[in-house]
XYZ file of C-alpha atoms in Angstrom:
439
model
C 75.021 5.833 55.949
C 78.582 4.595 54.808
C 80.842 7.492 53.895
C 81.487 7.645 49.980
C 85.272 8.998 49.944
C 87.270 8.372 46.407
C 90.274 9.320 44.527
C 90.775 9.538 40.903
C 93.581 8.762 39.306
C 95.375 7.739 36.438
C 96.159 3.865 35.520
C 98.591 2.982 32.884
C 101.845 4.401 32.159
C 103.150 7.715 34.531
C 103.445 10.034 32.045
C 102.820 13.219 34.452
C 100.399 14.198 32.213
C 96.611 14.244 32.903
C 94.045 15.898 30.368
C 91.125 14.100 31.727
C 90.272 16.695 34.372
C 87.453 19.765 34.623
C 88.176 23.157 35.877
C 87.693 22.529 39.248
C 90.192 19.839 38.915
C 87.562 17.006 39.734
C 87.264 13.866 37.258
C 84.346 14.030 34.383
C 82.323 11.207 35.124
C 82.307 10.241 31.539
C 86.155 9.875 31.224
C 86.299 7.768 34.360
C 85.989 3.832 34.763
C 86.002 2.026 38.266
C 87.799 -1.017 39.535
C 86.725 -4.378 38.961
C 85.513 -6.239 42.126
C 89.067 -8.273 41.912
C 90.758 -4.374 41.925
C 88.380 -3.019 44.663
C 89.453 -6.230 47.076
C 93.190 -5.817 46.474
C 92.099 -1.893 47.515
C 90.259 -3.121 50.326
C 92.655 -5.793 51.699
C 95.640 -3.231 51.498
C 93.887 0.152 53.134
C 93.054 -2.925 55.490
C 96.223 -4.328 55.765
C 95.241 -7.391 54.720
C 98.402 -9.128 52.765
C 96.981 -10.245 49.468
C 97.902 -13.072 47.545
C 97.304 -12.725 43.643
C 97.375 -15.467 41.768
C 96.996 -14.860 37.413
C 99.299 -15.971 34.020
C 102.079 -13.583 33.812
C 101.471 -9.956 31.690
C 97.710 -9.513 33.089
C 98.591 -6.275 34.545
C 99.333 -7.016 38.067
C 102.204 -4.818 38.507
C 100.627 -1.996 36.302
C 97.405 -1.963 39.035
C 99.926 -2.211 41.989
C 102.153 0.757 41.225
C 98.785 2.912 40.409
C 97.268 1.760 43.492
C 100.847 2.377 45.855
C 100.574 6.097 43.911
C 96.871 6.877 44.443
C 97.294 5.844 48.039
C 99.952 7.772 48.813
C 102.535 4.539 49.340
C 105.684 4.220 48.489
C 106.092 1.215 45.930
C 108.848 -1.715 46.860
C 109.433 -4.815 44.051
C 110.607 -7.471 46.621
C 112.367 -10.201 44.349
C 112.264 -14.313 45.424
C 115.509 -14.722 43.532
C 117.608 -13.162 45.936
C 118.119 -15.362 49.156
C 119.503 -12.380 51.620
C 116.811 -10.022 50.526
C 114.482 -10.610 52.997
C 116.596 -12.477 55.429
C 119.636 -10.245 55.527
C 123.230 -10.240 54.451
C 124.835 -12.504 57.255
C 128.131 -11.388 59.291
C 129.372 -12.549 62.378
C 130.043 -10.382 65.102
C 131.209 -10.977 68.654
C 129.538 -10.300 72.211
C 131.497 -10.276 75.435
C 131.107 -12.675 77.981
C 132.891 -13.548 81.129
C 134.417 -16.543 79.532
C 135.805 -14.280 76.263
C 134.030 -13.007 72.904
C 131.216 -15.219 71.485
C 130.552 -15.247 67.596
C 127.248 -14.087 67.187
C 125.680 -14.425 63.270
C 123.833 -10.958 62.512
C 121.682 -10.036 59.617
C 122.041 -6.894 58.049
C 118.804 -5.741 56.180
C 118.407 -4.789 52.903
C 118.982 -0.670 52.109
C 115.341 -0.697 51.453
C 113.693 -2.428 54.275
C 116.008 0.593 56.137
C 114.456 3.314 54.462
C 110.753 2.261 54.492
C 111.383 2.850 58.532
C 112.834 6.124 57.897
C 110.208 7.058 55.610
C 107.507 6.328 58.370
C 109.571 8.141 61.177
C 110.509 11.318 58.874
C 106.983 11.633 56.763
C 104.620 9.026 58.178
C 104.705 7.353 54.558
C 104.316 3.939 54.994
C 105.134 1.279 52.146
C 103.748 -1.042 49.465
C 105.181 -4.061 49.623
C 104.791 -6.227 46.474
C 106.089 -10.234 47.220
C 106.907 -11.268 43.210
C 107.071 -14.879 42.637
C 106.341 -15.782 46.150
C 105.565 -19.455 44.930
C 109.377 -19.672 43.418
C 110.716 -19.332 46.531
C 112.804 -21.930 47.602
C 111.604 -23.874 50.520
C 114.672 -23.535 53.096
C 114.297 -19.161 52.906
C 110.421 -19.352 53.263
C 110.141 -18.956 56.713
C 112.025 -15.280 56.390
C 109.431 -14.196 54.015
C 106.808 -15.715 56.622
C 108.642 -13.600 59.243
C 108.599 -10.563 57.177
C 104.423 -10.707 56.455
C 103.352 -12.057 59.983
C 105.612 -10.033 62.420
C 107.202 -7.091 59.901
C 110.723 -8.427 60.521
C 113.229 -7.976 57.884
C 116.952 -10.001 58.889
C 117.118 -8.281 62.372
C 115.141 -5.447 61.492
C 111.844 -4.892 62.835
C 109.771 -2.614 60.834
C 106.818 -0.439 61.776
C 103.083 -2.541 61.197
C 101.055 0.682 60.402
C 103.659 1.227 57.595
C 103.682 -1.939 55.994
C 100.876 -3.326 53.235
C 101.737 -6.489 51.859
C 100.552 -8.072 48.539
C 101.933 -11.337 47.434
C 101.938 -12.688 43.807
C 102.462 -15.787 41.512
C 101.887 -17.611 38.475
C 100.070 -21.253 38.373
C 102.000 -24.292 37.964
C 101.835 -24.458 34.247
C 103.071 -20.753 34.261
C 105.697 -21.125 36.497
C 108.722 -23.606 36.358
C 110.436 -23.205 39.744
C 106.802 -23.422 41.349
C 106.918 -24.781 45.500
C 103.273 -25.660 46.915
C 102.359 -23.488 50.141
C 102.646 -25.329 53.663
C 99.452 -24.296 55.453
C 101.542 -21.594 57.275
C 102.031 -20.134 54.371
C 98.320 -20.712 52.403
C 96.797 -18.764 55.936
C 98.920 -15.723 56.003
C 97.278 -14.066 52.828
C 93.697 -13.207 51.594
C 94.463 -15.386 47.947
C 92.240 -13.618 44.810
C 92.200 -14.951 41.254
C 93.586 -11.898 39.086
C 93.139 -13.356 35.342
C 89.494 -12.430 35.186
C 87.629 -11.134 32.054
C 86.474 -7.641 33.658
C 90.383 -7.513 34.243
C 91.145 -8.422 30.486
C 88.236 -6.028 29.390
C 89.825 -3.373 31.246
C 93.517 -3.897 29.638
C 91.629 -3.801 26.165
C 90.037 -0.731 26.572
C 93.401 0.816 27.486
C 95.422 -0.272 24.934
C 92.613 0.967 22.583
C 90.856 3.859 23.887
C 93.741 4.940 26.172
C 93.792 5.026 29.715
C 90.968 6.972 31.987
C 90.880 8.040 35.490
C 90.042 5.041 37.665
C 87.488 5.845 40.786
C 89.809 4.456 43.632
C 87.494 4.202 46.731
C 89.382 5.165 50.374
C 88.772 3.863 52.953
C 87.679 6.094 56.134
C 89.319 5.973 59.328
C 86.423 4.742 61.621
C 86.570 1.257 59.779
C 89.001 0.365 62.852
C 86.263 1.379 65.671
C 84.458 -1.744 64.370
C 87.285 -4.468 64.625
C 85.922 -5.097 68.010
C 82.573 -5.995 65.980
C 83.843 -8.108 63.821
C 85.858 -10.029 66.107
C 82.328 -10.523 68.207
C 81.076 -11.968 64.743
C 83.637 -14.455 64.257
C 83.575 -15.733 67.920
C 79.632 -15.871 67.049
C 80.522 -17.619 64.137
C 82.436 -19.853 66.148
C 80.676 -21.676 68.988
C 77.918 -22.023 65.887
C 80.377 -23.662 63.864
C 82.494 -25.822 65.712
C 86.392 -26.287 64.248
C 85.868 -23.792 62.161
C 89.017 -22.532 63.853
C 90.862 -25.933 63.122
C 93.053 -26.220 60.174
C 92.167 -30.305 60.513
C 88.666 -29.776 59.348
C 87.042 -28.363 56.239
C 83.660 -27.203 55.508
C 80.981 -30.081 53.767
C 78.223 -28.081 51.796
C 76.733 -31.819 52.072
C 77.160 -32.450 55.977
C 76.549 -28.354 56.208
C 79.312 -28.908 59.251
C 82.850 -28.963 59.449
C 84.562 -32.504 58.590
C 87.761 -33.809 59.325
C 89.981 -33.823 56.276
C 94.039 -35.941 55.690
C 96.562 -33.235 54.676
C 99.882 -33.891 53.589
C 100.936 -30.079 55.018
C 100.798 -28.683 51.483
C 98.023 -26.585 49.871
C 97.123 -24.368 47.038
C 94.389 -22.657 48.760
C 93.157 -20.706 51.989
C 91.369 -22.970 54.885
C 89.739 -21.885 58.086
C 92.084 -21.480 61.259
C 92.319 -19.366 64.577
C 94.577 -17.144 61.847
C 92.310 -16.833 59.116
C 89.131 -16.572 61.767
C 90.897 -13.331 62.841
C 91.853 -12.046 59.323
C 87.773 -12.492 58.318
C 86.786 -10.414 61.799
C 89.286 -7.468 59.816
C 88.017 -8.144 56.457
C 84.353 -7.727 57.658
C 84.972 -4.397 59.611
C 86.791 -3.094 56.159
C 84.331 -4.336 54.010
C 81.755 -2.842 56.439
C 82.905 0.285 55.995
C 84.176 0.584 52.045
C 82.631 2.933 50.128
C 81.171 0.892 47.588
C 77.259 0.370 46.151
C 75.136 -2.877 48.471
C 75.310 -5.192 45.198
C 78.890 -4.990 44.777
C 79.897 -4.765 49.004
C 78.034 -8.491 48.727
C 80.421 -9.278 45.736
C 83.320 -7.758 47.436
C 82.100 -9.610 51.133
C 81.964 -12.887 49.120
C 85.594 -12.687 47.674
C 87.376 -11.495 50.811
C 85.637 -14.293 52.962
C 86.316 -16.959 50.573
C 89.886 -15.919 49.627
C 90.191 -16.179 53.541
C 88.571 -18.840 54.889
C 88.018 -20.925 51.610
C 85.248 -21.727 49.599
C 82.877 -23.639 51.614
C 84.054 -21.835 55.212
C 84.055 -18.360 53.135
C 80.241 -18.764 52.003
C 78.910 -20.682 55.309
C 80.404 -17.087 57.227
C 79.003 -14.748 54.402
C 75.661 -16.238 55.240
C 76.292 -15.534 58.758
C 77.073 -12.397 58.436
C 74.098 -11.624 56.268
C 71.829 -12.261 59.171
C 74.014 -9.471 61.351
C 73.071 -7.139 58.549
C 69.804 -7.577 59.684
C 71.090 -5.642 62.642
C 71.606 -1.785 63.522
C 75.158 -0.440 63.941
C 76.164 -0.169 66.680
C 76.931 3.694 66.772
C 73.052 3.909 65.257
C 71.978 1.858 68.647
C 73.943 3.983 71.077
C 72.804 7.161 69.059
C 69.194 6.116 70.585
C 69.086 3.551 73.137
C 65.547 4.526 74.599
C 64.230 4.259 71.234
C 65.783 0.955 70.314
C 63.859 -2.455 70.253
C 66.160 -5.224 71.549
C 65.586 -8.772 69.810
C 63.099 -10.434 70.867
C 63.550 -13.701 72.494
C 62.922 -16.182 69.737
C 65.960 -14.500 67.988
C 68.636 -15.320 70.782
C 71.283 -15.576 68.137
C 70.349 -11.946 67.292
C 70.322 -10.801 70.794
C 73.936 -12.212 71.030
C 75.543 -10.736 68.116
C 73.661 -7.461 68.299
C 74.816 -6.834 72.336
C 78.365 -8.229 71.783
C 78.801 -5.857 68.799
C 77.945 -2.885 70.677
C 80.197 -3.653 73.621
C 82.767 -4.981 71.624
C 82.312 -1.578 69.742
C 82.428 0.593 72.420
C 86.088 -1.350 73.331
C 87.477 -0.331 70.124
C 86.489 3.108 70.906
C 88.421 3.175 74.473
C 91.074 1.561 73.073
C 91.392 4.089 69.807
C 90.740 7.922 72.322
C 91.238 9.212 75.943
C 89.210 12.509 74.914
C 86.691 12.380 77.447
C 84.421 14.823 75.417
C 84.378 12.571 72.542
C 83.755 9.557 74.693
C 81.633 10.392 76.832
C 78.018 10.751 75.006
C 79.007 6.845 73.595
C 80.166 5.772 76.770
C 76.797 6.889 78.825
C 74.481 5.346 76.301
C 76.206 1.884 76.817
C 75.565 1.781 79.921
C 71.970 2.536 79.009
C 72.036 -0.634 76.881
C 73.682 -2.546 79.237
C 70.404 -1.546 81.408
C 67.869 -2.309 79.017
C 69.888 -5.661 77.576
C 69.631 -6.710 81.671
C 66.342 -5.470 82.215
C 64.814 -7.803 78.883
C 66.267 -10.799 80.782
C 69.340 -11.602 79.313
C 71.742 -11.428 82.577
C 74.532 -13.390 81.155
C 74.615 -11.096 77.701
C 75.000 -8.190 79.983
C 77.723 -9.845 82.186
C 79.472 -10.156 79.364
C 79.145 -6.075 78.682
C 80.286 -5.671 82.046
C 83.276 -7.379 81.128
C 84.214 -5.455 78.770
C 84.300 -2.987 80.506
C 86.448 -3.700 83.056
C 89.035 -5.560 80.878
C 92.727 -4.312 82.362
C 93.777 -3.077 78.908
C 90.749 -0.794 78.954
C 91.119 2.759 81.068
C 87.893 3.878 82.129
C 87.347 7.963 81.345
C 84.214 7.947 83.463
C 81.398 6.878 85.956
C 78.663 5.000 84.528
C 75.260 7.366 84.824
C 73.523 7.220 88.059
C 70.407 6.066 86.697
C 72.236 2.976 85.930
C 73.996 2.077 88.733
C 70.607 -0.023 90.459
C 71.600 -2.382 87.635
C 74.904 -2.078 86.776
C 76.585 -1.674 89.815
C 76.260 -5.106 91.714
C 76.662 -6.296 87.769
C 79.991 -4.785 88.249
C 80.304 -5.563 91.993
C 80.174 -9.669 91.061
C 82.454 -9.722 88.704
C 85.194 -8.047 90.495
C 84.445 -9.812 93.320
C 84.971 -12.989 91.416
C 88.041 -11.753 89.894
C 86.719 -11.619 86.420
């Protein structure tokens, strides 16, 4: 059961006025509306950290959605302008370090005053920051690497910011829209999860406001456990992977007609996402938030769909939704370890099930080492993996359970406890053989 957590709040102007609420200070139904499935993956991607690229015509309300969404969220809200060259990059100066052989001019970048306090708003309140890229395809070619620097590694001129407190959305008008317009290098096109904005539930929406006024908008929240299942996702993707070889190579492109990957000419400039080791590793986040977003089935295959696609591309983006839509078939795996003598493990004429459904649990249980050292709340999980690993070894697949060994031994891992003594005939010379082989 998917948690169903929401806020309500107001979009259109700020007025600090809202008459739209009950006694108990909860929302009527009637005088709410909720996002359209473009709105709820800009939600998504940002409570994700996803950076999302928006491309629409100018005046469709991007900036209106953005500056409800920052306030709904709790974010601050920061316009980041392309027209200013030292924004990002920093106001140059040269300073000097002392060497043996005298002072050295060293060129230093201050930041900008507001990259500054978006750090001292995380280390005095934990508020972390909306970022909002405008123009991003006006930038001029010879700064675009500092704006690259700023969404990839959170580095602002010699500033490095805090990555839990920055969410980055990007946005930019087509060609005919936009004179100063650059194409994206493929650097660029695989940073960002791209969405088309100018849509008509988007247009309806705008309408309706400027007619009827402006409602409470349902703005789903995303829980905190969607993280436990980035392990998960990244076991889908390598999956996904060996199945579909160079998916992970920007040189190749997905043929509906070959139904494989193709080699493709670029000229190194694109208007479009394409499938990469990057992108590969933004879809195994995207499926773990999408997993988890509180959102009907019919719309979380809408929402799947777009986020996939506005990763990977079209044809990649739909090849890996129907992937995943054979996981679904698939317990949880917190429902697995919940009751692992009452679990059925694929059967052999599924291998690809047996694969996905014991690499998500282990890489499950990962995330949950990784994320708490309470032994308490470990420990009930941590027992009944073992368990699996048992019954995964015991139904003949050696190698699968190998690999669940591994994970648990990986050096960034510390292990809280013993594995259950009703395991060990199993596990233990599991566990014996791999160390002895240095694995």
């Amino acid at each position: 059961m998917r948690p169903a957590c929401v806020l309500a709040v107001a979009l259109g102007p700020d007025t600090g006025d809202n008459h739209n609420h009950n006694h108990n200070n909860q929302p009527r139904e009637t005088d709410m509306r909720t996002l359209t499935i473009h709105q709820h993956v800009v939600n998504a991607s940002v409570q994700g950290q996803l950076p999302a690229l928006l491309r629409s015509r100018p005046g469709v309300g991007k900036t209106a959605f953005l500056q409800m969404l920052a306030r709904s969220l709790g974010l601050r809200y920061q316009l980041i302008s392309s027209k200013d060259p030292t924004f990002v990059g920093g106001m140059p100066h040269v300073t000097h370090i002392d060497r043996p052989e005298g002072p050295v001019p060293v060129v230093r970048r201050t930041p900008a005053e507001e990259f500054l306090k978006a750090n001292w708003a995380w280390e005095d309140d934990k508020e972390a920051t909306l970022f909002v890229l405008e123009e991003i395809a006006n930038i001029p070619a010879s700064i675009r690497d500092q704006y690259l620097m700023l969404v990839q590694s959170h580095v602002a001129g010699n500033l490095s910011l805090y990555p839990e407190a920055c969410h980055f959305v990007g946005a930019f008008n087509p060609p005919e829209s936009a004179p100063r317009y650059h194409s994206f290098s493929e650097a660029e096109a695989t940073r960002w999860l791209w969405t088309e904005w100018d849509t008509a539930g988007e247009r309806q929406a705008w309408r309706d406001g400027m007619t009827s006024g402006w409602p409470d908008v349902v703005v789903p929240v995303l829980p905190p456990e969607w993280k436990h299942d980035l392990g998960v996702g990244a076991a889908l993707v390598a999956r996904f992977d060996e199945k579909c070889p160079n998916a992970g190579h920007s040189g190749y492109k997905w043929s509906q007609e070959a139904k494989m990957m193709v080699p493709i000419s670029r000229d190194g400039l694109m208007d479009k996402p394409t499938g990469n080791d990057r992108t590969l590793d933004m879809a195994a986040r995207a499926w773990a938030v999408s997993e988890h977003y509180p959102i009907s089935d019919n719309k979380r295959t809408a929402l799947r769909a777009m986020m996939f696609k506005g990763i990977l591309g079209e044809g990649l983006g739909t090849e890996f939704l129907t992937f995943v839509e054979v996981a679904d078939q698939l317990p949880m795996p917190r429902e697995i370890l919940a009751d692992v003598a009452g679990h059925t493990f694929p059967s052999h004429d599924r291998p690809d099930l047996q694969y996905l459904e014991s690499h998500g649990v282990f890489a499950y249980m990962a995330s949950r080492l990784r994320a708490t050292r309470d032994t308490a709340d470990l420990k009930a999980d941590w027992e009944a993996s073992f368990w699996y690993l048992k019954k995964v070894h015991e139904a003949g697949c050696e190698e699968l359970a190998l690999a669940g060994c591994r994970n648990f031994l990986r050096k960034d891992l510390v292990i809280p406890l013993a594995p259950p003594a009703g395991t060990l005939g199993v596990v233990g010379p599991l566990l014996k053989a791999l160390k002895n082989f240095g694995a």
